PDB file of C-alpha atoms in Angstrom:
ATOM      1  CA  UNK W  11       0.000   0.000   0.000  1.00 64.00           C
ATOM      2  CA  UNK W  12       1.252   3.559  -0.848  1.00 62.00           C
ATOM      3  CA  UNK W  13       1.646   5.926   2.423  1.00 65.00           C
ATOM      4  CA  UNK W  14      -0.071   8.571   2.977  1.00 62.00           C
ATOM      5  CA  UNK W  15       2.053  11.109   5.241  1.00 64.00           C
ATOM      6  CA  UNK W  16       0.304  14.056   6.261  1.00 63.00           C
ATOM      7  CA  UNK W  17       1.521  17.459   4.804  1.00 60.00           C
ATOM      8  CA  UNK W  18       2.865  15.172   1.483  1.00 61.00           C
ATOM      9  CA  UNK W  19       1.377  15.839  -1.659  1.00 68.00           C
ATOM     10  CA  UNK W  20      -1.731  12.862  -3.060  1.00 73.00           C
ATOM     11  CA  UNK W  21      -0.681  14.910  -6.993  1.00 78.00           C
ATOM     12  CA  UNK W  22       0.941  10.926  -8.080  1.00 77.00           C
ATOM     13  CA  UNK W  23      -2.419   9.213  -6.433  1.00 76.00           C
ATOM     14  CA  UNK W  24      -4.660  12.172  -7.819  1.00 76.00           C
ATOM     15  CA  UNK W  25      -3.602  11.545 -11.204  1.00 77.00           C
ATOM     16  CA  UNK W  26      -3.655   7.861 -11.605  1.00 77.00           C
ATOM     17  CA  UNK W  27      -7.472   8.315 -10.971  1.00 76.00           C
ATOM     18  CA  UNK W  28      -7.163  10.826 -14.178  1.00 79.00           C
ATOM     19  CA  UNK W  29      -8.419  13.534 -11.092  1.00 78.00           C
ATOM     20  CA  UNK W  30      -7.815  17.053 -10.841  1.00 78.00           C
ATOM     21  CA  UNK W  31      -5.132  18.513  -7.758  1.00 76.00           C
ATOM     22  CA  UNK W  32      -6.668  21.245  -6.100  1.00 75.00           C
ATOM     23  CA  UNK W  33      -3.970  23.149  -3.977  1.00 73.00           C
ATOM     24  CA  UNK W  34      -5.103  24.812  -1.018  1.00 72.00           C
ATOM     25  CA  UNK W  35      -3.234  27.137   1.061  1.00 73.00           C
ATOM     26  CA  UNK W  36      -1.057  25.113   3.775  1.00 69.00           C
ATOM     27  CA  UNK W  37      -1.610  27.760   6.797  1.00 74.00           C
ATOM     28  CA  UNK W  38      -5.484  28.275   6.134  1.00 68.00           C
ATOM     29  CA  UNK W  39      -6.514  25.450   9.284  1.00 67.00           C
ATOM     30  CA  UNK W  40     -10.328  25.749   8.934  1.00 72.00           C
ATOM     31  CA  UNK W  41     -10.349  24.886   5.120  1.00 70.00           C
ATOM     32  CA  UNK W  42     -10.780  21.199   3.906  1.00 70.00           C
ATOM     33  CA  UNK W  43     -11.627  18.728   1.789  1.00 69.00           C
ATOM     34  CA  UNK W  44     -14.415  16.103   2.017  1.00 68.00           C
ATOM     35  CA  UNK W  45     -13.744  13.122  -0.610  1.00 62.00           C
ATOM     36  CA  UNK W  46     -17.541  12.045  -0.292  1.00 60.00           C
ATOM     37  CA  UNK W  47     -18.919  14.847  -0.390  1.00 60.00           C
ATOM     38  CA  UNK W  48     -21.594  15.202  -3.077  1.00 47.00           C
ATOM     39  CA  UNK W  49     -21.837  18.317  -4.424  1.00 54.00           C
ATOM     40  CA  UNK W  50     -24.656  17.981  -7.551  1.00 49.00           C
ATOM     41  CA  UNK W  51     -27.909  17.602  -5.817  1.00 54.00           C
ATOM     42  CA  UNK W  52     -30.143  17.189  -9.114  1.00 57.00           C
ATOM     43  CA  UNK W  53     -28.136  14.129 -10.224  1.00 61.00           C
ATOM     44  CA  UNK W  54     -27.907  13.100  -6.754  1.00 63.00           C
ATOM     45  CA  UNK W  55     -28.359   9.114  -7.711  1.00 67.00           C
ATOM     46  CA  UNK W  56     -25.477   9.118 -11.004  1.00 72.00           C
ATOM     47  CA  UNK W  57     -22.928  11.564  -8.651  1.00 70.00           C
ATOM     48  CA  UNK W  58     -23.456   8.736  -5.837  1.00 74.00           C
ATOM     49  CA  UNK W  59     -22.642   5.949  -8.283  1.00 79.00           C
ATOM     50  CA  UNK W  60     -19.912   8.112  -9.620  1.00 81.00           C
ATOM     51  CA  UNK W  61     -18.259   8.634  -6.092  1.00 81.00           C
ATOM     52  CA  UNK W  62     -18.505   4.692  -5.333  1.00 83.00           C
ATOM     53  CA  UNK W  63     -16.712   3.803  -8.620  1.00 85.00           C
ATOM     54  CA  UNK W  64     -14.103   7.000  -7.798  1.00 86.00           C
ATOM     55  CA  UNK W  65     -13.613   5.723  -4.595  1.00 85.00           C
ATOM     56  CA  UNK W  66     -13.171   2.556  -5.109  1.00 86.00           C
ATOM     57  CA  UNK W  67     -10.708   3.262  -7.990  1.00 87.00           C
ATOM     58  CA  UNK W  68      -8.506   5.918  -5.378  1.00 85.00           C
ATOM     59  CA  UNK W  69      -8.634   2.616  -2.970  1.00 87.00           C
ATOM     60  CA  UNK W  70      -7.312   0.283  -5.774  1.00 87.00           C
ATOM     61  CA  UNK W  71      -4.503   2.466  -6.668  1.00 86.00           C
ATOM     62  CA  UNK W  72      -3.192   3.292  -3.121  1.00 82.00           C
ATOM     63  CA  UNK W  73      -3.589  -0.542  -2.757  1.00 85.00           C
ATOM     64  CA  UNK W  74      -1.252  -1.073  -5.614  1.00 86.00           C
ATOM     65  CA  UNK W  75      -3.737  -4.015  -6.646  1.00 87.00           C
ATOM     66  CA  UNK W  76      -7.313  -5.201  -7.175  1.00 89.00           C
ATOM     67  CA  UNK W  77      -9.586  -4.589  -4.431  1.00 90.00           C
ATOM     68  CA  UNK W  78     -11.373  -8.149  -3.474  1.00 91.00           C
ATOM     69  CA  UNK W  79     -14.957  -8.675  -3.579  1.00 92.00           C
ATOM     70  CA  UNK W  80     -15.687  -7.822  -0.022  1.00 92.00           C
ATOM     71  CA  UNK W  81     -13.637  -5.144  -0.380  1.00 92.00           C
ATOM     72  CA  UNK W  82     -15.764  -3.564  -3.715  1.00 91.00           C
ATOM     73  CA  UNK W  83     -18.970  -4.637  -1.966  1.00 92.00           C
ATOM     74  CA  UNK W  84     -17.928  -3.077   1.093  1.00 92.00           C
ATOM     75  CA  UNK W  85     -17.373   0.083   0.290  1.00 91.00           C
ATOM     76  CA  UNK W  86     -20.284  -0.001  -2.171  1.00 90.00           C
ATOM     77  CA  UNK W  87     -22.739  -0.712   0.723  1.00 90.00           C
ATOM     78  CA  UNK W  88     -21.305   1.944   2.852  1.00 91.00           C
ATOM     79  CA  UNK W  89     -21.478   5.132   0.826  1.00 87.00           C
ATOM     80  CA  UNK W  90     -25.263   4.212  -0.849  1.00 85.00           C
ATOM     81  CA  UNK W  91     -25.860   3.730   3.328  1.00 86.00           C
ATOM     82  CA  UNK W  92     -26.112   7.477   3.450  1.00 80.00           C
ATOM     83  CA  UNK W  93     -25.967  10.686   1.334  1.00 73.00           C
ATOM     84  CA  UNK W  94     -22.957  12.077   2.510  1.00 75.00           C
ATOM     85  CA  UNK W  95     -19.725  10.857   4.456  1.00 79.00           C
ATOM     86  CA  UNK W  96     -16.657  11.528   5.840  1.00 86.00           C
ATOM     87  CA  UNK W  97     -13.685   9.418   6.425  1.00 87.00           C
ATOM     88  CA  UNK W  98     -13.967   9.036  10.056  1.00 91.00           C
ATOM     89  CA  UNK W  99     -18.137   8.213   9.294  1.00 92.00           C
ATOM     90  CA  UNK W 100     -17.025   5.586   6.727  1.00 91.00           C
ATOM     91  CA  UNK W 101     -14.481   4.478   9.053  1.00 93.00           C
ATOM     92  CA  UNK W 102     -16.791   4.243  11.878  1.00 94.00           C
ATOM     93  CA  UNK W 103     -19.022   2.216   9.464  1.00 94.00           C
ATOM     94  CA  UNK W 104     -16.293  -0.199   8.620  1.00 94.00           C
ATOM     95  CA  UNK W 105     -15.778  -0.674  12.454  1.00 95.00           C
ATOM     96  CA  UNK W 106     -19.289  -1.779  13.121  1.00 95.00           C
ATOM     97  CA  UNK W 107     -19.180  -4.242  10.483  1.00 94.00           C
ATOM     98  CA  UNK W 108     -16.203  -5.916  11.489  1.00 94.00           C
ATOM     99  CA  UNK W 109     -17.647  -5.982  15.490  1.00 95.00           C
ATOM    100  CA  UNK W 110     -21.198  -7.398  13.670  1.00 94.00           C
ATOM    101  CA  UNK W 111     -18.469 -10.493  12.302  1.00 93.00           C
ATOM    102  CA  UNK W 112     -18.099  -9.477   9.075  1.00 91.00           C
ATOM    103  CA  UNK W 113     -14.397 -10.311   7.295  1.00 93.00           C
ATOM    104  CA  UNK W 114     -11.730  -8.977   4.774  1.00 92.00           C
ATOM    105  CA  UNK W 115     -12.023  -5.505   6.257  1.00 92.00           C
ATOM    106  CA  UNK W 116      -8.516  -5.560   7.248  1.00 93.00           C
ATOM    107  CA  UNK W 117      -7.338  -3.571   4.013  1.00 91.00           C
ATOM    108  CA  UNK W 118     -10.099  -0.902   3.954  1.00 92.00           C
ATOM    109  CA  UNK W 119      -9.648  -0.155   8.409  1.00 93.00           C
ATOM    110  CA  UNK W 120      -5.269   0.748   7.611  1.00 91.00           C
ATOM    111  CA  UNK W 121      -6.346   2.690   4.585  1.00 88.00           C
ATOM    112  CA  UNK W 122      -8.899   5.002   6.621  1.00 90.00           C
ATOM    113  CA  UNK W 123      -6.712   5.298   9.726  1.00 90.00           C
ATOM    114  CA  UNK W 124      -4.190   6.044   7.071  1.00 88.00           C
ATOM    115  CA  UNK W 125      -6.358   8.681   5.958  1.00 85.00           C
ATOM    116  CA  UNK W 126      -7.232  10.111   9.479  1.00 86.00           C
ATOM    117  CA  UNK W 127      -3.553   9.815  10.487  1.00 85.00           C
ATOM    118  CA  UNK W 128      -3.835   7.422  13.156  1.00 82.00           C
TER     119      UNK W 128
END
């Protein structure tokens, strides 16, 4: 898996998802970005299916290799759970699934403590 250090720049991972880098000024504290955040309300259903498929490509290639099934299905269920997320909420999501029994979250629980730079 590719590591994410915070303060590093995600410009490699960004465009290997053919994404655009948006550069924000490193001393403003209060702005940030939400990855699921979905900003198109009137094509609320295709942005939703759009943000699954990008985020389950961004997974893939900070993974280095194919996400299993559980892993696609996973992350599928959680973000068409709700409208909007964040990582910790999709973390926290992850979490309960893995206390309910389920398996093969290992990969997806690193990469969002990763993210949240635990």
């Amino acid at each position: 898996m590719k590591e994410i250090k915070k303060g590093t720049t995600y410009e490699e991972i960004v465009k290997g998802i053919s994404g655009e880098v948006i550069y924000i000024n490193p001393t403003d504290s209060v702005t940030t970005i939400n990855p699921f955040e979905i900003l198109n309300e009137s094509e609320k259903e295709d942005a939703l299916q759009r943000r699954v498929a990008d985020m389950q490509q961004l997974i893939k290639v900070l993974k280095e290799e194919s996400l299993t099934d559980v892993e696609e299905n996973t992350i599928e269920k959680i973000l068409l759970s709700k409208e909007t997320h964040t990582v910790r909420s999709f973390y926290q999501d992850l979490i309960q699934l893995k206390e309910e029994g389920q398996e093969g979250l290992t990969f997806l629980i690193q990469f969002c403590k990763s993210m949240l730079g635990e």
